[in-house]
Amino acid sequence: MAEATRPIPTNAPRAVAGPLDWVRRNLFPDWRQGLLTIVVSWLLLRAVPPLFDWLILEAAWTGTREDCVAAGGACWAFVGARWGQFIYGFYPPEHRWRVDLTMLALVASIAVLFLPRVAHKGWIITGAFLVLPVVAYVLLHGGLLGLEVVPTDRWGGFMLTLVVAVAGMMGALPLGILLALGRRSKMPAIRIFCVSFIEIFRAVPLITVLFMASVMLPLFLPQGFAMDKLLRALLGVALFNAALMAEVVRGGLQAIPRGQFEAATAAGMGYWKMMVFIILPQALRTVIPGLVNTYVAIIKDTTLVLIIGLFDLLGIVQAGISSSAWLAPSVTTTGYVFAGLGFWLLCFGLSRYSMHLERKLNTGRRR
């Protein structure tokens, strides 16, 4: 009886370490994934070397259009020649330091959020929301502190892309939160207004909103009152994305258990205090992927401002490749590659920060 219940001895698990074991476990765990690894490796070997040759080895880094045609690769000389326009648009060269200072303030505000030992990041974000737009307006537009006025029709390139994207993000999030709360309100007038706003803006394309803001809105303004075209575009982008953001936030609010509302009410909290300190922090943490997805869409939608005569990064690149001095297939391809790389860097950086934030906020849950 004792022999029947004795455990059967087994071999000790084999130690797994080293690069060959990593390759076997991750790339060839079974025959299906091994076959997929071979196919993907073959495709990469077919695509990457020619792409590397075109981008780097055969590229023309300096010179003119003729040099680019003779080289046969990418025409980075075109990007170098138009670098100022691609970054600053038609902003006066003697005042471009103001754009650099604004971008530096934006990067510094974002970089602080990555530092683990910086305290009170919530106040830093709130301060950036309130102070950064004012500082950016004073620096970019001028008219105060002795700065010369630079009209918005001279803004363009990467700078205009950042302005539209950041203004759209900063305007869409608070408006979206208010619309989401209003849609769940028990007051019929507020709920109907918020539902109507969300459904109308969500059902039309952004290009229509921009066209209405640029062409139709001035017709309804009082006589003698003019609104800047860029400001109208920023309003259109913010309102359109606020409707999308509201649905993302509403999803987070619905994910909060009923007990959280009841516990906050039992503790004597009013509606706004409960929302600000209990409900919204949990709801926004839940919908971080959805918020980042909307932010990425805002960055890419900045290219639509071209239809109302504003030249963002893609618009200024298209204007550059249409010039007779640089008319060549390699110049056109290089221009679009450069614009795509600029948008990819923005979206990838935002995605990485989102992943960093999710890992940090989920730490408590893992414990």
PDB file of N, CA, C and O in Angstrom, residues 225-275:
ATOM      1  N   PHE A 225     -17.369  92.393 -35.685  1.00  0.00           N
ATOM      2  CA  PHE A 225     -16.619  91.476 -34.816  1.00  0.00           C
ATOM      3  C   PHE A 225     -15.992  90.400 -35.682  1.00  0.00           C
ATOM      4  O   PHE A 225     -16.691  89.670 -36.381  1.00  0.00           O
ATOM      5  N   ALA A 226     -14.682  90.330 -35.674  1.00  0.00           N
ATOM      6  CA  ALA A 226     -13.956  89.346 -36.484  1.00  0.00           C
ATOM      7  C   ALA A 226     -13.209  88.401 -35.565  1.00  0.00           C
ATOM      8  O   ALA A 226     -12.619  88.814 -34.571  1.00  0.00           O
ATOM      9  N   MET A 227     -13.245  87.136 -35.926  1.00  0.00           N
ATOM     10  CA  MET A 227     -12.514  86.129 -35.163  1.00  0.00           C
ATOM     11  C   MET A 227     -11.414  85.549 -36.044  1.00  0.00           C
ATOM     12  O   MET A 227     -11.640  85.252 -37.223  1.00  0.00           O
ATOM     13  N   ASP A 228     -10.239  85.394 -35.467  1.00  0.00           N
ATOM     14  CA  ASP A 228      -9.094  84.902 -36.221  1.00  0.00           C
ATOM     15  C   ASP A 228      -9.384  83.517 -36.794  1.00  0.00           C
ATOM     16  O   ASP A 228     -10.044  82.680 -36.155  1.00  0.00           O
ATOM     17  N   LYS A 229      -8.883  83.253 -38.002  1.00  0.00           N
ATOM     18  CA  LYS A 229      -9.147  81.969 -38.654  1.00  0.00           C
ATOM     19  C   LYS A 229      -8.546  80.804 -37.886  1.00  0.00           C
ATOM     20  O   LYS A 229      -9.167  79.732 -37.762  1.00  0.00           O
ATOM     21  N   LEU A 230      -7.352  80.985 -37.342  1.00  0.00           N
ATOM     22  CA  LEU A 230      -6.747  79.903 -36.559  1.00  0.00           C
ATOM     23  C   LEU A 230      -7.547  79.636 -35.295  1.00  0.00           C
ATOM     24  O   LEU A 230      -7.735  78.479 -34.903  1.00  0.00           O
ATOM     25  N   LEU A 231      -8.045  80.701 -34.649  1.00  0.00           N
ATOM     26  CA  LEU A 231      -8.858  80.517 -33.442  1.00  0.00           C
ATOM     27  C   LEU A 231     -10.131  79.752 -33.758  1.00  0.00           C
ATOM     28  O   LEU A 231     -10.567  78.879 -32.990  1.00  0.00           O
ATOM     29  N   ARG A 232     -10.739  80.033 -34.921  1.00  0.00           N
ATOM     30  CA  ARG A 232     -11.943  79.292 -35.321  1.00  0.00           C
ATOM     31  C   ARG A 232     -11.612  77.818 -35.558  1.00  0.00           C
ATOM     32  O   ARG A 232     -12.385  76.929 -35.182  1.00  0.00           O
ATOM     33  N   ALA A 233     -10.462  77.571 -36.151  1.00  0.00           N
ATOM     34  CA  ALA A 233     -10.059  76.176 -36.375  1.00  0.00           C
ATOM     35  C   ALA A 233      -9.812  75.464 -35.041  1.00  0.00           C
ATOM     36  O   ALA A 233     -10.208  74.302 -34.868  1.00  0.00           O
ATOM     37  N   LEU A 234      -9.181  76.153 -34.092  1.00  0.00           N
ATOM     38  CA  LEU A 234      -8.925  75.544 -32.787  1.00  0.00           C
ATOM     39  C   LEU A 234     -10.227  75.227 -32.066  1.00  0.00           C
ATOM     40  O   LEU A 234     -10.362  74.176 -31.422  1.00  0.00           O
ATOM     41  N   LEU A 235     -11.204  76.137 -32.176  1.00  0.00           N
ATOM     42  CA  LEU A 235     -12.510  75.882 -31.569  1.00  0.00           C
ATOM     43  C   LEU A 235     -13.174  74.662 -32.192  1.00  0.00           C
ATOM     44  O   LEU A 235     -13.749  73.816 -31.493  1.00  0.00           O
ATOM     45  N   GLY A 236     -13.100  74.568 -33.529  1.00  0.00           N
ATOM     46  CA  GLY A 236     -13.706  73.425 -34.206  1.00  0.00           C
ATOM     47  C   GLY A 236     -13.056  72.118 -33.798  1.00  0.00           C
ATOM     48  O   GLY A 236     -13.747  71.128 -33.527  1.00  0.00           O
ATOM     49  N   VAL A 237     -11.722  72.097 -33.736  1.00  0.00           N
ATOM     50  CA  VAL A 237     -11.014  70.873 -33.338  1.00  0.00           C
ATOM     51  C   VAL A 237     -11.360  70.497 -31.900  1.00  0.00           C
ATOM     52  O   VAL A 237     -11.609  69.324 -31.588  1.00  0.00           O
ATOM     53  N   ALA A 238     -11.389  71.485 -31.001  1.00  0.00           N
ATOM     54  CA  ALA A 238     -11.668  71.204 -29.587  1.00  0.00           C
ATOM     55  C   ALA A 238     -13.101  70.700 -29.400  1.00  0.00           C
ATOM     56  O   ALA A 238     -13.336  69.727 -28.674  1.00  0.00           O
ATOM     57  N   LEU A 239     -14.080  71.345 -30.052  1.00  0.00           N
ATOM     58  CA  LEU A 239     -15.474  70.926 -29.885  1.00  0.00           C
ATOM     59  C   LEU A 239     -15.721  69.536 -30.471  1.00  0.00           C
ATOM     60  O   LEU A 239     -16.415  68.708 -29.874  1.00  0.00           O
ATOM     61  N   PHE A 240     -15.143  69.285 -31.645  1.00  0.00           N
ATOM     62  CA  PHE A 240     -15.333  67.982 -32.283  1.00  0.00           C
ATOM     63  C   PHE A 240     -14.765  66.861 -31.409  1.00  0.00           C
ATOM     64  O   PHE A 240     -15.423  65.847 -31.152  1.00  0.00           O
ATOM     65  N   ASN A 241     -13.549  67.057 -30.932  1.00  0.00           N
ATOM     66  CA  ASN A 241     -12.912  66.004 -30.134  1.00  0.00           C
ATOM     67  C   ASN A 241     -13.472  65.934 -28.719  1.00  0.00           C
ATOM     68  O   ASN A 241     -13.348  64.899 -28.059  1.00  0.00           O
ATOM     69  N   ALA A 242     -14.097  67.016 -28.234  1.00  0.00           N
ATOM     70  CA  ALA A 242     -14.757  66.958 -26.928  1.00  0.00           C
ATOM     71  C   ALA A 242     -15.912  65.968 -26.958  1.00  0.00           C
ATOM     72  O   ALA A 242     -16.162  65.246 -25.976  1.00  0.00           O
ATOM     73  N   ALA A 243     -16.624  65.918 -28.097  1.00  0.00           N
ATOM     74  CA  ALA A 243     -17.723  64.954 -28.220  1.00  0.00           C
ATOM     75  C   ALA A 243     -17.194  63.521 -28.172  1.00  0.00           C
ATOM     76  O   ALA A 243     -17.799  62.643 -27.540  1.00  0.00           O
ATOM     77  N   LEU A 244     -16.064  63.274 -28.856  1.00  0.00           N
ATOM     78  CA  LEU A 244     -15.476  61.929 -28.817  1.00  0.00           C
ATOM     79  C   LEU A 244     -14.933  61.616 -27.426  1.00  0.00           C
ATOM     80  O   LEU A 244     -15.079  60.501 -26.913  1.00  0.00           O
ATOM     81  N   MET A 245     -14.316  62.615 -26.816  1.00  0.00           N
ATOM     82  CA  MET A 245     -13.740  62.411 -25.484  1.00  0.00           C
ATOM     83  C   MET A 245     -14.834  62.129 -24.459  1.00  0.00           C
ATOM     84  O   MET A 245     -14.636  61.367 -23.503  1.00  0.00           O
ATOM     85  N   ALA A 246     -16.003  62.760 -24.631  1.00  0.00           N
ATOM     86  CA  ALA A 246     -17.096  62.575 -23.671  1.00  0.00           C
ATOM     87  C   ALA A 246     -17.535  61.121 -23.606  1.00  0.00           C
ATOM     88  O   ALA A 246     -17.822  60.598 -22.520  1.00  0.00           O
ATOM     89  N   GLU A 247     -17.564  60.467 -24.761  1.00  0.00           N
ATOM     90  CA  GLU A 247     -17.979  59.064 -24.761  1.00  0.00           C
ATOM     91  C   GLU A 247     -16.927  58.170 -24.113  1.00  0.00           C
ATOM     92  O   GLU A 247     -17.249  57.168 -23.470  1.00  0.00           O
ATOM     93  N   VAL A 248     -15.652  58.526 -24.291  1.00  0.00           N
ATOM     94  CA  VAL A 248     -14.584  57.761 -23.637  1.00  0.00           C
ATOM     95  C   VAL A 248     -14.705  57.903 -22.116  1.00  0.00           C
ATOM     96  O   VAL A 248     -14.626  56.920 -21.371  1.00  0.00           O
ATOM     97  N   VAL A 249     -14.903  59.135 -21.647  1.00  0.00           N
ATOM     98  CA  VAL A 249     -15.023  59.375 -20.202  1.00  0.00           C
ATOM     99  C   VAL A 249     -16.284  58.719 -19.657  1.00  0.00           C
ATOM    100  O   VAL A 249     -16.289  58.168 -18.543  1.00  0.00           O
ATOM    101  N   ARG A 250     -17.364  58.756 -20.430  1.00  0.00           N
ATOM    102  CA  ARG A 250     -18.613  58.123 -19.977  1.00  0.00           C
ATOM    103  C   ARG A 250     -18.421  56.622 -19.770  1.00  0.00           C
ATOM    104  O   ARG A 250     -18.972  56.029 -18.827  1.00  0.00           O
ATOM    105  N   GLY A 251     -17.623  56.002 -20.626  1.00  0.00           N
ATOM    106  CA  GLY A 251     -17.323  54.587 -20.435  1.00  0.00           C
ATOM    107  C   GLY A 251     -16.602  54.342 -19.117  1.00  0.00           C
ATOM    108  O   GLY A 251     -16.867  53.352 -18.425  1.00  0.00           O
ATOM    109  N   GLY A 252     -15.677  55.249 -18.767  1.00  0.00           N
ATOM    110  CA  GLY A 252     -14.989  55.112 -17.489  1.00  0.00           C
ATOM    111  C   GLY A 252     -15.924  55.315 -16.310  1.00  0.00           C
ATOM    112  O   GLY A 252     -15.821  54.614 -15.293  1.00  0.00           O
ATOM    113  N   LEU A 253     -16.848  56.271 -16.426  1.00  0.00           N
ATOM    114  CA  LEU A 253     -17.801  56.508 -15.334  1.00  0.00           C
ATOM    115  C   LEU A 253     -18.708  55.296 -15.115  1.00  0.00           C
ATOM    116  O   LEU A 253     -19.038  54.950 -13.969  1.00  0.00           O
ATOM    117  N   GLN A 254     -19.100  54.656 -16.195  1.00  0.00           N
ATOM    118  CA  GLN A 254     -19.973  53.490 -16.067  1.00  0.00           C
ATOM    119  C   GLN A 254     -19.245  52.293 -15.478  1.00  0.00           C
ATOM    120  O   GLN A 254     -19.886  51.361 -14.986  1.00  0.00           O
ATOM    121  N   ALA A 255     -17.907  52.305 -15.557  1.00  0.00           N
ATOM    122  CA  ALA A 255     -17.142  51.185 -15.003  1.00  0.00           C
ATOM    123  C   ALA A 255     -16.943  51.300 -13.495  1.00  0.00           C
ATOM    124  O   ALA A 255     -16.481  50.344 -12.871  1.00  0.00           O
ATOM    125  N   ILE A 256     -17.262  52.457 -12.925  1.00  0.00           N
ATOM    126  CA  ILE A 256     -17.089  52.629 -11.475  1.00  0.00           C
ATOM    127  C   ILE A 256     -18.225  51.912 -10.741  1.00  0.00           C
ATOM    128  O   ILE A 256     -19.401  52.135 -11.054  1.00  0.00           O
ATOM    129  N   PRO A 257     -17.917  51.069  -9.772  1.00  0.00           N
ATOM    130  CA  PRO A 257     -18.988  50.361  -9.041  1.00  0.00           C
ATOM    131  C   PRO A 257     -19.923  51.324  -8.321  1.00  0.00           C
ATOM    132  O   PRO A 257     -19.513  52.405  -7.870  1.00  0.00           O
ATOM    133  N   ARG A 258     -21.154  50.910  -8.202  1.00  0.00           N
ATOM    134  CA  ARG A 258     -22.176  51.744  -7.542  1.00  0.00           C
ATOM    135  C   ARG A 258     -21.792  52.049  -6.090  1.00  0.00           C
ATOM    136  O   ARG A 258     -22.129  53.102  -5.547  1.00  0.00           O
ATOM    137  N   GLY A 259     -21.072  51.123  -5.482  1.00  0.00           N
ATOM    138  CA  GLY A 259     -20.685  51.318  -4.090  1.00  0.00           C
ATOM    139  C   GLY A 259     -19.801  52.532  -3.869  1.00  0.00           C
ATOM    140  O   GLY A 259     -19.813  53.119  -2.782  1.00  0.00           O
ATOM    141  N   GLN A 260     -19.023  52.891  -4.895  1.00  0.00           N
ATOM    142  CA  GLN A 260     -18.166  54.070  -4.752  1.00  0.00           C
ATOM    143  C   GLN A 260     -19.013  55.342  -4.608  1.00  0.00           C
ATOM    144  O   GLN A 260     -18.701  56.219  -3.803  1.00  0.00           O
ATOM    145  N   PHE A 261     -20.093  55.430  -5.393  1.00  0.00           N
ATOM    146  CA  PHE A 261     -20.996  56.578  -5.283  1.00  0.00           C
ATOM    147  C   PHE A 261     -21.680  56.580  -3.914  1.00  0.00           C
ATOM    148  O   PHE A 261     -21.783  57.625  -3.256  1.00  0.00           O
ATOM    149  N   GLU A 262     -22.149  55.421  -3.503  1.00  0.00           N
ATOM    150  CA  GLU A 262     -22.869  55.336  -2.236  1.00  0.00           C
ATOM    151  C   GLU A 262     -21.953  55.625  -1.047  1.00  0.00           C
ATOM    152  O   GLU A 262     -22.357  56.288  -0.088  1.00  0.00           O
ATOM    153  N   ALA A 263     -20.700  55.145  -1.124  1.00  0.00           N
ATOM    154  CA  ALA A 263     -19.769  55.401  -0.027  1.00  0.00           C
ATOM    155  C   ALA A 263     -19.430  56.881   0.081  1.00  0.00           C
ATOM    156  O   ALA A 263     -19.351  57.445   1.188  1.00  0.00           O
ATOM    157  N   ALA A 264     -19.224  57.533  -1.090  1.00  0.00           N
ATOM    158  CA  ALA A 264     -18.919  58.967  -1.061  1.00  0.00           C
ATOM    159  C   ALA A 264     -20.105  59.766  -0.543  1.00  0.00           C
ATOM    160  O   ALA A 264     -19.945  60.729   0.230  1.00  0.00           O
ATOM    161  N   THR A 265     -21.311  59.379  -0.946  1.00  0.00           N
ATOM    162  CA  THR A 265     -22.509  60.067  -0.452  1.00  0.00           C
ATOM    163  C   THR A 265     -22.685  59.856   1.043  1.00  0.00           C
ATOM    164  O   THR A 265     -23.035  60.784   1.788  1.00  0.00           O
ATOM    165  N   ALA A 266     -22.429  58.611   1.502  1.00  0.00           N
ATOM    166  CA  ALA A 266     -22.545  58.329   2.939  1.00  0.00           C
ATOM    167  C   ALA A 266     -21.529  59.102   3.762  1.00  0.00           C
ATOM    168  O   ALA A 266     -21.764  59.407   4.937  1.00  0.00           O
ATOM    169  N   ALA A 267     -20.380  59.436   3.138  1.00  0.00           N
ATOM    170  CA  ALA A 267     -19.354  60.214   3.841  1.00  0.00           C
ATOM    171  C   ALA A 267     -19.679  61.699   3.883  1.00  0.00           C
ATOM    172  O   ALA A 267     -18.884  62.493   4.403  1.00  0.00           O
ATOM    173  N   GLY A 268     -20.819  62.090   3.295  1.00  0.00           N
ATOM    174  CA  GLY A 268     -21.247  63.486   3.349  1.00  0.00           C
ATOM    175  C   GLY A 268     -20.730  64.349   2.212  1.00  0.00           C
ATOM    176  O   GLY A 268     -20.803  65.579   2.282  1.00  0.00           O
ATOM    177  N   MET A 269     -20.211  63.736   1.172  1.00  0.00           N
ATOM    178  CA  MET A 269     -19.687  64.515   0.051  1.00  0.00           C
ATOM    179  C   MET A 269     -20.814  64.981  -0.857  1.00  0.00           C
ATOM    180  O   MET A 269     -21.764  64.244  -1.118  1.00  0.00           O
ATOM    181  N   GLY A 270     -20.665  66.203  -1.373  1.00  0.00           N
ATOM    182  CA  GLY A 270     -21.593  66.703  -2.369  1.00  0.00           C
ATOM    183  C   GLY A 270     -21.249  66.139  -3.740  1.00  0.00           C
ATOM    184  O   GLY A 270     -20.284  65.376  -3.909  1.00  0.00           O
ATOM    185  N   TYR A 271     -22.056  66.545  -4.756  1.00  0.00           N
ATOM    186  CA  TYR A 271     -21.863  65.970  -6.098  1.00  0.00           C
ATOM    187  C   TYR A 271     -20.479  66.279  -6.646  1.00  0.00           C
ATOM    188  O   TYR A 271     -19.744  65.377  -7.070  1.00  0.00           O
ATOM    189  N   TRP A 272     -20.106  67.569  -6.677  1.00  0.00           N
ATOM    190  CA  TRP A 272     -18.842  67.947  -7.310  1.00  0.00           C
ATOM    191  C   TRP A 272     -17.641  67.430  -6.524  1.00  0.00           C
ATOM    192  O   TRP A 272     -16.638  67.015  -7.107  1.00  0.00           O
ATOM    193  N   LYS A 273     -17.728  67.460  -5.192  1.00  0.00           N
ATOM    194  CA  LYS A 273     -16.619  66.942  -4.384  1.00  0.00           C
ATOM    195  C   LYS A 273     -16.448  65.446  -4.604  1.00  0.00           C
ATOM    196  O   LYS A 273     -15.320  64.940  -4.709  1.00  0.00           O
ATOM    197  N   MET A 274     -17.562  64.731  -4.716  1.00  0.00           N
ATOM    198  CA  MET A 274     -17.494  63.291  -4.966  1.00  0.00           C
ATOM    199  C   MET A 274     -16.884  63.016  -6.336  1.00  0.00           C
ATOM    200  O   MET A 274     -16.040  62.128  -6.489  1.00  0.00           O
ATOM    201  N   MET A 275     -17.293  63.793  -7.351  1.00  0.00           N
ATOM    202  CA  MET A 275     -16.770  63.567  -8.693  1.00  0.00           C
ATOM    203  C   MET A 275     -15.285  63.885  -8.792  1.00  0.00           C
ATOM    204  O   MET A 275     -14.505  63.156  -9.399  1.00  0.00           O
TER     205      MET A 275
END
